[in-house]
XYZ file of C-alpha atoms in Angstrom:
657
model
C -131.372 10.433 -6.319
C -129.708 11.857 -9.411
C -127.198 9.601 -11.146
C -124.428 12.155 -10.550
C -125.129 12.162 -6.788
C -125.248 8.363 -6.755
C -121.812 8.126 -8.348
C -120.327 10.552 -5.843
C -121.841 8.664 -2.904
C -120.672 5.361 -4.366
C -117.136 6.658 -4.547
C -117.273 7.562 -0.878
C -118.429 4.062 0.046
C -116.025 2.249 -2.237
C -112.566 3.765 -2.322
C -112.095 6.567 0.132
C -109.034 8.344 1.474
C -105.572 6.734 1.626
C -103.952 5.254 4.671
C -102.234 7.338 7.294
C -98.551 6.927 6.601
C -97.045 7.286 10.043
C -93.896 5.748 11.439
C -94.897 2.760 13.585
C -92.726 3.851 16.505
C -93.660 4.818 20.041
C -91.804 5.516 23.291
C -94.243 3.170 25.044
C -92.340 0.160 26.420
C -89.161 1.404 24.713
C -85.798 0.352 26.076
C -83.745 2.976 27.891
C -80.545 4.241 26.322
C -77.249 3.619 28.055
C -75.949 6.504 30.188
C -73.150 8.685 28.884
C -69.780 6.999 29.189
C -71.207 3.468 29.344
C -68.754 0.776 28.268
C -69.517 -1.378 25.230
C -69.319 -5.081 26.080
C -70.972 -6.574 22.988
C -72.193 -5.573 19.543
C -74.856 -6.741 17.104
C -75.761 -6.315 13.438
C -79.122 -4.843 12.423
C -81.521 -5.591 10.916
C -81.397 -9.130 12.273
C -82.883 -10.316 8.963
C -82.614 -8.052 5.941
C -83.981 -8.177 2.398
C -82.486 -7.053 -0.878
C -84.604 -7.390 -4.021
C -83.388 -8.245 -7.506
C -83.702 -5.807 -10.375
C -82.265 -5.515 -13.866
C -81.574 -1.788 -13.544
C -78.294 -0.208 -12.522
C -80.019 2.278 -10.201
C -81.014 1.329 -6.661
C -82.739 2.426 -3.475
C -82.414 1.450 0.174
C -84.662 -1.145 1.775
C -87.153 0.229 4.346
C -85.508 1.306 7.595
C -88.449 2.912 9.436
C -91.552 0.785 10.165
C -94.580 2.169 8.366
C -92.684 4.421 5.946
C -91.540 3.758 2.390
C -90.576 6.848 0.445
C -90.570 6.624 -3.346
C -87.019 7.179 -4.623
C -86.315 9.941 -7.162
C -87.524 8.770 -10.562
C -89.616 5.984 -9.064
C -88.972 2.326 -8.369
C -88.215 1.592 -12.027
C -85.918 3.021 -14.679
C -88.541 3.405 -17.352
C -90.945 0.688 -18.511
C -88.578 -2.289 -18.680
C -85.914 -1.852 -15.986
C -86.508 -2.411 -12.273
C -84.293 -0.740 -9.709
C -82.580 -2.922 -7.136
C -83.558 -2.747 -3.479
C -80.399 -2.718 -1.365
C -80.336 -3.738 2.281
C -78.092 -1.660 4.521
C -76.700 -3.231 7.703
C -75.459 -1.371 10.779
C -73.725 -2.365 14.007
C -74.728 -1.140 17.467
C -72.752 -1.505 20.676
C -74.425 -2.516 23.959
C -73.468 -2.140 27.611
C -73.621 -4.866 30.257
C -77.307 -4.076 30.901
C -78.288 -4.664 27.280
C -78.708 -0.943 26.553
C -77.648 0.676 23.289
C -74.498 2.780 23.694
C -73.853 3.946 20.128
C -73.557 2.901 16.504
C -70.168 1.519 15.483
C -68.611 2.154 12.087
C -65.484 2.443 9.993
C -63.722 4.426 12.730
C -64.079 1.313 14.919
C -62.321 -0.910 12.339
C -65.654 -2.414 11.317
C -65.117 -5.377 8.975
C -67.850 -7.406 7.262
C -68.038 -10.968 5.908
C -71.030 -12.302 3.965
C -71.689 -15.846 2.748
C -74.701 -16.389 0.494
C -75.758 -19.264 -1.731
C -78.590 -20.464 -3.942
C -79.451 -24.134 -3.339
C -82.950 -24.242 -4.822
C -82.039 -26.797 -7.498
C -80.598 -29.145 -4.863
C -83.665 -29.015 -2.603
C -86.934 -30.923 -2.720
C -90.082 -30.212 -4.682
C -92.352 -28.156 -2.483
C -95.782 -26.565 -2.681
C -97.480 -26.219 0.713
C -96.452 -25.700 4.336
C -95.316 -28.840 6.142
C -96.626 -27.812 9.562
C -100.368 -27.847 8.827
C -101.140 -30.996 10.807
C -104.201 -33.097 10.050
C -106.199 -30.177 8.663
C -103.629 -29.334 5.968
C -100.955 -32.041 5.887
C -97.727 -31.251 4.115
C -97.577 -32.800 0.657
C -94.381 -34.900 0.340
C -91.955 -33.676 -2.284
C -89.289 -35.598 -4.234
C -85.811 -34.289 -4.915
C -85.449 -31.643 -7.555
C -83.002 -32.792 -10.244
C -83.134 -36.333 -8.867
C -81.061 -37.638 -11.790
C -77.998 -35.930 -10.318
C -76.432 -38.391 -7.875
C -75.414 -37.561 -4.287
C -71.701 -37.302 -5.080
C -72.278 -34.595 -7.692
C -75.217 -32.638 -6.289
C -73.320 -29.932 -4.436
C -70.929 -29.211 -7.297
C -73.658 -29.296 -9.940
C -76.591 -27.663 -8.163
C -75.370 -25.411 -5.339
C -74.488 -21.884 -6.453
C -72.071 -20.984 -3.672
C -70.529 -17.517 -3.475
C -68.365 -18.447 -0.491
C -67.413 -15.915 2.206
C -66.796 -12.402 0.837
C -65.131 -9.768 3.026
C -65.295 -5.981 2.846
C -64.286 -3.194 5.226
C -63.607 0.507 5.415
C -65.720 3.483 4.419
C -67.031 3.944 0.865
C -65.555 0.665 -0.383
C -66.416 -0.504 -3.918
C -68.642 2.532 -4.494
C -69.035 1.776 -8.212
C -69.759 -1.893 -7.554
C -67.286 -3.151 -10.155
C -64.477 -4.562 -8.012
C -64.473 -8.353 -8.563
C -63.105 -8.887 -5.046
C -66.532 -8.019 -3.660
C -68.668 -10.015 -6.085
C -70.867 -12.852 -4.848
C -70.961 -15.451 -7.619
C -70.881 -19.183 -8.306
C -71.495 -21.867 -10.921
C -74.624 -23.831 -11.838
C -74.474 -27.245 -13.486
C -70.712 -26.891 -13.068
C -70.585 -24.652 -16.133
C -72.951 -21.656 -16.014
C -71.601 -18.570 -14.179
C -74.281 -17.074 -11.921
C -73.928 -13.659 -10.296
C -75.667 -13.470 -6.907
C -74.815 -9.835 -6.166
C -71.997 -7.811 -4.642
C -71.004 -5.837 -1.540
C -70.297 -2.167 -0.922
C -69.995 0.066 2.136
C -71.318 3.573 2.659
C -69.437 6.605 3.948
C -69.767 5.394 7.550
C -68.647 1.834 6.808
C -72.152 0.347 6.933
C -72.661 -2.716 4.744
C -74.672 -2.506 1.515
C -75.782 -5.852 0.050
C -76.591 -5.508 -3.634
C -78.729 -8.262 -5.169
C -78.379 -9.757 -8.638
C -80.296 -8.887 -11.810
C -83.176 -11.378 -11.507
C -81.862 -13.701 -14.229
C -83.269 -17.214 -14.655
C -81.966 -19.792 -17.121
C -81.846 -23.486 -17.878
C -78.718 -25.570 -18.326
C -80.526 -28.039 -20.595
C -81.665 -27.674 -24.218
C -85.363 -27.848 -25.063
C -86.344 -27.477 -21.416
C -89.291 -25.088 -21.040
C -90.795 -24.268 -17.654
C -93.674 -26.635 -16.868
C -94.506 -26.016 -13.213
C -95.107 -22.948 -11.059
C -92.395 -23.858 -8.558
C -90.390 -27.002 -9.463
C -88.468 -27.121 -12.758
C -85.437 -29.369 -13.160
C -82.404 -27.975 -14.933
C -83.341 -24.389 -14.057
C -81.713 -21.845 -11.775
C -82.309 -18.245 -10.747
C -80.189 -15.731 -8.833
C -81.965 -15.442 -5.503
C -79.818 -16.243 -2.483
C -79.525 -15.947 1.269
C -76.929 -16.403 3.968
C -75.244 -15.073 7.051
C -73.756 -11.643 7.675
C -70.920 -11.415 10.195
C -68.788 -8.520 11.408
C -65.969 -7.631 13.771
C -65.234 -4.296 15.445
C -62.447 -2.924 17.588
C -63.555 -1.515 20.937
C -60.591 -0.181 22.854
C -57.839 -2.745 22.460
C -60.181 -5.681 21.887
C -61.504 -7.028 18.581
C -65.110 -8.078 19.101
C -67.280 -10.486 17.093
C -70.718 -9.013 16.481
C -73.981 -10.906 16.817
C -74.554 -12.151 13.229
C -77.484 -11.291 10.986
C -79.001 -12.855 7.867
C -79.625 -11.445 4.406
C -82.147 -12.616 1.805
C -81.990 -11.558 -1.841
C -85.414 -12.184 -3.367
C -87.899 -10.859 -5.929
C -89.206 -7.312 -6.392
C -92.108 -5.865 -4.439
C -94.503 -4.482 -7.043
C -96.542 -2.461 -4.518
C -93.548 -1.153 -2.560
C -95.486 1.374 -0.452
C -98.144 -1.101 0.729
C -97.520 -3.606 3.518
C -99.201 -7.032 3.744
C -101.882 -7.426 6.414
C -99.893 -10.280 7.959
C -96.238 -9.415 7.569
C -93.160 -11.549 8.027
C -92.544 -9.659 11.259
C -95.938 -10.836 12.515
C -95.186 -14.449 11.558
C -91.671 -14.456 13.024
C -92.841 -12.709 16.198
C -94.865 -15.828 17.053
C -91.608 -17.797 17.100
C -89.925 -15.139 19.235
C -92.750 -15.358 21.759
C -92.314 -19.133 21.788
C -88.572 -18.820 22.488
C -89.151 -16.257 25.228
C -87.295 -13.460 23.431
C -90.516 -11.446 23.195
C -93.775 -11.362 25.098
C -97.318 -10.921 23.878
C -97.925 -7.163 24.034
C -99.737 -6.303 27.224
C -100.693 -3.334 29.312
C -101.556 -0.159 27.479
C -100.806 -0.763 23.817
C -99.590 1.953 21.488
C -102.215 2.709 18.854
C -99.765 3.916 16.208
C -97.197 1.156 16.740
C -99.429 -1.849 17.489
C -102.927 -1.207 16.099
C -102.656 1.267 13.240
C -100.520 -1.027 11.036
C -103.216 -3.733 11.056
C -106.026 -1.303 10.240
C -104.062 0.657 7.667
C -102.869 -2.423 5.790
C -106.408 -3.793 5.639
C -107.678 -0.555 4.136
C -104.805 -0.335 1.672
C -105.642 -3.681 0.088
C -108.369 -1.906 -1.904
C -105.664 -0.538 -4.222
C -104.308 -3.967 -5.161
C -107.298 -6.351 -4.890
C -110.964 -5.811 -5.743
C -111.978 -8.391 -3.156
C -110.854 -5.987 -0.450
C -113.533 -3.419 -1.198
C -116.233 -5.581 -2.754
C -116.489 -8.196 0.005
C -119.352 -8.230 2.486
C -117.032 -7.605 5.416
C -115.685 -4.505 3.684
C -119.160 -3.074 3.060
C -120.015 -3.535 6.716
C -117.104 -1.328 7.775
C -116.030 2.230 7.315
C -112.964 2.743 5.142
C -109.956 1.711 7.217
C -107.700 3.891 5.078
C -109.734 7.052 5.693
C -107.878 9.387 8.093
C -111.174 10.505 9.630
C -112.172 6.905 10.334
C -108.753 6.109 11.786
C -108.911 9.191 14.004
C -112.274 8.037 15.380
C -111.005 4.487 15.942
C -107.984 5.846 17.815
C -110.264 7.129 20.580
C -109.969 4.853 23.603
C -113.130 5.966 25.370
C -116.363 3.956 25.699
C -118.076 6.051 23.037
C -115.992 4.432 20.280
C -116.095 0.904 21.691
C -118.952 -0.299 19.481
C -117.089 0.844 16.363
C -113.901 -0.856 17.522
C -115.715 -4.107 18.285
C -117.340 -4.044 14.859
C -113.926 -3.873 13.227
C -112.631 -6.725 15.380
C -115.631 -8.884 14.468
C -114.904 -8.434 10.756
C -111.606 -10.321 11.076
C -111.440 -14.103 11.244
C -110.384 -15.369 14.625
C -107.245 -17.527 14.414
C -107.390 -21.079 15.670
C -109.349 -22.862 12.953
C -113.008 -22.499 13.924
C -113.677 -19.262 12.028
C -113.922 -20.122 8.319
C -116.101 -17.241 7.108
C -115.385 -16.620 3.437
C -116.610 -13.026 3.659
C -114.378 -12.042 6.585
C -111.045 -10.248 6.564
C -108.508 -10.771 5.156
C -109.998 -11.857 1.781
C -106.957 -14.014 1.190
C -106.124 -17.675 0.928
C -104.429 -19.628 3.694
C -101.939 -22.471 3.936
C -104.656 -25.138 3.705
C -106.071 -24.143 0.338
C -105.247 -27.595 -1.108
C -107.748 -29.202 1.255
C -111.408 -28.208 0.769
C -113.043 -27.333 4.057
C -109.735 -26.999 5.888
C -109.895 -24.499 8.763
C -106.621 -23.079 7.450
C -107.993 -22.542 3.957
C -108.343 -18.818 4.671
C -105.671 -16.467 5.967
C -106.125 -15.127 9.489
C -104.278 -12.650 11.623
C -101.616 -14.218 13.803
C -102.662 -14.952 17.403
C -100.666 -11.939 18.596
C -102.215 -9.617 16.017
C -105.676 -10.777 17.069
C -104.778 -10.297 20.743
C -103.716 -6.738 19.938
C -106.981 -5.996 18.137
C -108.982 -7.540 20.987
C -107.233 -5.350 23.564
C -107.793 -2.325 21.334
C -111.487 -3.152 20.999
C -111.760 -3.214 24.810
C -110.026 0.160 25.038
C -106.735 -1.088 26.511
C -104.478 1.210 24.510
C -102.957 4.668 24.424
C -104.131 7.064 21.735
C -100.760 8.238 20.437
C -101.909 8.626 16.839
C -100.893 12.276 16.823
C -97.436 12.343 18.371
C -95.425 15.331 17.069
C -92.072 13.658 17.731
C -93.069 10.422 16.000
C -94.792 12.313 13.176
C -91.499 14.083 12.465
C -89.703 10.786 11.795
C -88.637 10.447 8.163
C -85.486 8.343 8.460
C -83.926 5.964 10.955
C -81.686 8.603 12.542
C -84.790 10.619 13.503
C -85.732 7.835 15.941
C -84.238 7.838 19.461
C -81.058 5.762 19.568
C -82.480 3.095 21.869
C -85.307 2.329 19.407
C -83.268 2.179 16.206
C -82.103 -1.460 16.299
C -85.605 -2.850 16.809
C -87.017 -0.451 14.213
C -84.534 -1.621 11.575
C -85.501 -5.270 12.001
C -89.218 -4.570 12.059
C -89.045 -2.334 8.978
C -87.237 -5.057 7.031
C -89.696 -7.789 8.024
C -92.884 -5.706 7.843
C -92.412 -5.171 4.112
C -92.527 -8.939 3.480
C -95.392 -11.420 3.388
C -96.163 -13.491 6.478
C -98.644 -15.817 4.748
C -100.093 -17.695 3.126
C -97.093 -19.957 2.730
C -97.910 -21.780 -0.488
C -95.009 -21.489 -0.904
C -94.904 -17.741 -0.168
C -93.236 -14.681 -1.662
C -89.819 -13.956 -0.174
C -89.315 -16.894 2.210
C -91.726 -19.355 3.731
C -93.174 -21.196 6.710
C -90.041 -22.283 8.689
C -89.624 -18.616 9.674
C -92.466 -19.035 12.188
C -90.738 -21.882 14.070
C -88.600 -21.360 17.165
C -86.139 -24.081 16.083
C -84.863 -21.755 13.352
C -83.482 -19.228 15.834
C -80.854 -18.890 18.506
C -82.144 -19.400 22.033
C -82.273 -16.757 24.796
C -79.319 -18.524 26.424
C -77.296 -17.931 23.259
C -78.397 -14.332 22.722
C -80.942 -12.020 24.340
C -81.631 -10.428 20.956
C -84.672 -11.670 18.991
C -84.908 -12.764 15.347
C -81.382 -14.210 15.199
C -81.189 -17.121 12.750
C -79.140 -20.009 14.160
C -76.186 -20.776 11.878
C -75.693 -24.413 10.897
C -72.322 -26.110 11.314
C -72.975 -28.843 8.753
C -70.154 -29.374 6.269
C -72.210 -29.238 3.082
C -74.686 -26.704 1.741
C -76.712 -29.689 0.554
C -79.034 -31.191 3.159
C -80.168 -34.751 2.475
C -83.213 -35.959 4.423
C -83.960 -38.994 2.253
C -85.808 -39.761 -0.968
C -88.540 -37.260 -0.206
C -89.293 -34.347 2.073
C -92.272 -34.952 4.346
C -93.873 -33.582 7.536
C -91.742 -35.910 9.686
C -88.200 -35.537 8.399
C -88.583 -31.799 7.900
C -88.410 -31.530 11.697
C -86.145 -34.502 12.447
C -83.712 -34.655 9.530
C -82.177 -37.779 8.011
C -82.454 -40.744 10.417
C -78.806 -41.705 9.844
C -77.286 -38.221 9.491
C -78.240 -36.463 12.670
C -75.115 -34.317 12.509
C -76.594 -32.499 9.490
C -79.568 -31.333 11.528
C -83.146 -30.850 10.396
C -84.430 -28.479 7.699
C -86.350 -26.599 10.395
C -83.333 -25.874 12.546
C -80.017 -24.023 12.238
C -79.583 -22.676 8.717
C -76.767 -22.718 6.172
C -76.393 -20.255 3.289
C -79.176 -20.868 0.787
C -81.501 -22.591 3.260
C -84.193 -19.906 3.583
C -84.735 -19.384 -0.156
C -84.347 -23.034 -1.239
C -88.055 -23.614 -0.604
C -89.134 -21.036 -3.146
C -90.034 -21.549 -6.792
C -87.323 -22.182 -9.349
C -87.332 -20.113 -11.397
C -89.009 -17.488 -9.245
C -90.921 -15.704 -12.033
C -93.356 -18.561 -12.650
C -94.676 -18.500 -9.119
C -94.986 -14.702 -9.298
C -97.340 -15.080 -12.271
C -99.177 -18.106 -10.920
C -100.279 -16.682 -7.580
C -102.863 -14.019 -8.299
C -106.455 -14.935 -7.407
C -108.446 -18.167 -7.130
C -112.027 -18.589 -8.308
C -114.273 -20.242 -5.734
C -117.404 -22.335 -6.095
C -119.503 -19.489 -4.738
C -117.921 -17.063 -7.188
C -117.574 -14.327 -4.584
C -115.535 -13.050 -2.927
C -112.595 -13.822 -5.171
C -109.744 -14.561 -2.754
C -106.206 -13.501 -3.543
C -102.707 -14.480 -2.485
C -100.207 -11.684 -1.804
C -101.511 -8.454 -3.370
C -99.175 -6.164 -1.406
C -96.234 -7.883 -3.100
C -97.816 -9.071 -6.352
C -100.870 -6.888 -7.079
C -104.010 -8.461 -8.500
C -106.342 -5.603 -9.521
C -104.952 -2.119 -10.102
C -105.852 1.406 -11.185
C -103.720 1.815 -14.338
C -101.931 5.039 -15.138
C -104.038 5.612 -18.258
C -107.240 5.584 -16.192
C -105.611 7.823 -13.594
C -104.744 10.425 -16.225
C -108.334 10.464 -17.450
C -109.585 10.790 -13.884
C -107.371 13.843 -13.403
C -108.762 15.669 -16.443
C -110.875 18.695 -15.569
C -112.269 19.013 -19.098
C -114.471 15.897 -19.070
C -117.722 15.311 -17.131
C -117.548 14.286 -13.494
C -119.398 11.050 -14.198
C -116.751 9.980 -16.694
C -113.918 10.835 -14.317
C -115.554 8.730 -11.603
C -115.912 5.837 -14.039
C -112.153 5.795 -14.475
C -111.633 6.148 -10.729
C -113.684 3.041 -9.981
C -112.329 0.917 -12.822
C -109.732 -1.781 -12.157
C -107.731 -4.015 -14.473
C -105.657 -7.140 -13.890
C -102.049 -6.383 -12.961
C -100.927 -9.500 -14.874
C -102.908 -8.624 -18.018
C -101.132 -9.734 -21.156
C -98.476 -11.731 -19.339
C -99.871 -15.011 -20.660
C -100.087 -13.688 -24.207
C -101.383 -10.853 -26.359
C -102.614 -10.490 -29.915
C -105.279 -11.977 -32.160
C -106.397 -15.549 -31.305
C -103.816 -15.879 -28.549
C -104.482 -18.866 -26.265
C -102.990 -17.200 -23.177
C -102.792 -20.448 -21.237
C -101.481 -20.952 -17.718
C -98.134 -22.398 -18.786
C -97.761 -19.586 -21.321
C -97.809 -17.155 -18.422
C -95.266 -19.167 -16.440
C -92.832 -19.110 -19.342
C -93.408 -15.576 -20.577
C -93.011 -14.045 -17.116
C -89.330 -15.051 -17.167
C -88.854 -12.285 -19.727
C -91.771 -10.002 -18.902
C -91.262 -9.454 -15.164
C -89.185 -6.332 -15.749
C -92.089 -4.776 -17.676
C -94.710 -5.242 -14.961
C -96.073 -2.053 -13.443
C -95.530 -0.893 -9.872
C -98.300 0.531 -7.678
C -97.302 3.826 -6.076
C -98.810 6.819 -4.330
C -100.016 9.686 -6.533
C -101.943 12.905 -5.908
C -105.687 12.731 -6.437
C -107.801 15.474 -8.048
C -108.347 18.533 -5.877
C -111.735 19.365 -7.385
C -113.554 16.109 -6.493
C -113.937 15.754 -2.706
C -115.212 12.197 -3.093
C -111.812 11.052 -4.399
C -108.953 10.836 -1.889
C -106.192 13.412 -1.920
C -103.805 10.526 -2.597
C -104.493 7.461 -4.702
C -102.380 4.436 -5.602
C -101.715 3.924 -9.278
C -99.966 1.336 -11.435
C -97.176 3.190 -13.264
C -94.126 2.510 -15.443
C -95.649 -0.536 -17.115
C -93.952 -1.795 -20.251
C -95.300 -3.580 -23.298
C -96.271 -7.237 -23.057
C -95.138 -7.735 -26.660
C -91.980 -9.823 -26.442
C -91.014 -8.750 -29.960
C -90.420 -5.227 -28.708
C -87.021 -4.192 -27.339
C -85.304 -7.202 -28.898
C -82.326 -6.977 -31.170
C -83.242 -7.269 -34.894
C -81.742 -10.758 -35.179
C -83.957 -11.941 -32.287
C -87.220 -10.815 -33.862
C -89.268 -13.198 -35.914
């Protein structure tokens, strides 16, 4: 075989066509809409859990609202090389009839009024690194109090950044975002002002939750970051808390079913979803509560199966392990439209191919510890060599879905003209919009491994966190704590016992895995957040291969840089050279730990430098491939808008050495 032919064939085997970007919606098992004239008896906010993402730019884009779709905003996800646009979560209210059917969306014309209470209590929480629910195979590592030198009487005032309840109503309120009445802000160390974000409404009165700028700082002199997640004296501007609303229906003012908002870090591969999403993790809890059931009967291929396959194939653009591992070489490209079309066939002729795909994934439950299986990612039990949870697996429900698909128990609705036409939430039938909003918000987030995680962490998969079916028939509703303080004291240390039981002498405060107060979901995460973002890339193993990764859909590991992409697109250089650039990958975090001659580039250097450099990191987005090389996909995913890793650049003259 000629070398030129070998390179072309290699490109087909390695990185083939992109995923099929289709809305993960289907009329199968969809709820019926209420009949015309139905009376509204209750109302609820959607998404049930929403996510805004910090950014230092003044431009913004909406959080995903359609499962499976994430359109790049005009100008991209960044404002140039060193400013990241904010992701803004939009909340809506839907009215229901007495049969639980959606009647219509409610808005400013219905006197819709919003109240939001968020807080950041990271500094007042306990040191944390791994999930506390791993049992004997991966026991939770006890953690002492953060900032333990601050006594109980002063902890809330010194360490809790509490914005308090903020109210907004009407259409197009605070459109410029500058009205101080709608700011969410507090104090840290009883002296440092910290902005947590602000509220606006759109033209219909829907709520827009704007996050903060991603600022981290220390209240103490000579206090550099030393740990990837626990650093005393430090704060950041993440937050979370409840979202409440009231509406007027007829003559009655109605309280809406509350929701929750999380303001967290950026997603640096915003058009790629994690294989196990936060929706997948939280769905296990909803099945445990009885709000949802394990999907049965004839599954929808595009809604239930395609997301798992597509996400697995898409990992090749953010992690080399995803296309160099043995399990990957044994499969066709799961992001190739032709492969997906073949796997969508439910007949017996495609069963062997479907079963081969199923066999490539680890089976959840602990017995399957193949290092060369999918996903090539670390699990909760990575601290414990040989732990059956050392590798990430699909959730039990995801694996059940794939098993049913492998048997042929599904409907091939891959090509559905109505669903293919969906581009925004209002293109979806009314009855499906509420569920779609919640799934879109959660599907963009990581559902594991939780060590500690990316946006939020392991309590999200526990039923005790949510309202019961007796309290609400709607799933994914965080139970709101009634404790008097934002600070939750469970004793001198957090451990696998008191995390579920709470303080033995303060039962009225509840347990950490239970009803939540503002700040409770994000308190587990690293403080400041940037250190953990740098720390969690890949982990070298004793075997040397495959190289497992953490959360590449959120924090990429290996990327195709824009410079290589431009060379690949050149028609004036030999094909072999263009294919070299196509196959090449570089570390997304390159230079973060240091650049220049004789630089040490140590681990702690990266933790500290990322506090300033995070705005300069590149984002991985969809770009057109070359039309004259059939072996390269028509769309590729490229790291763009990356800034310089030289901290001396873009500083004021008096800041430069």
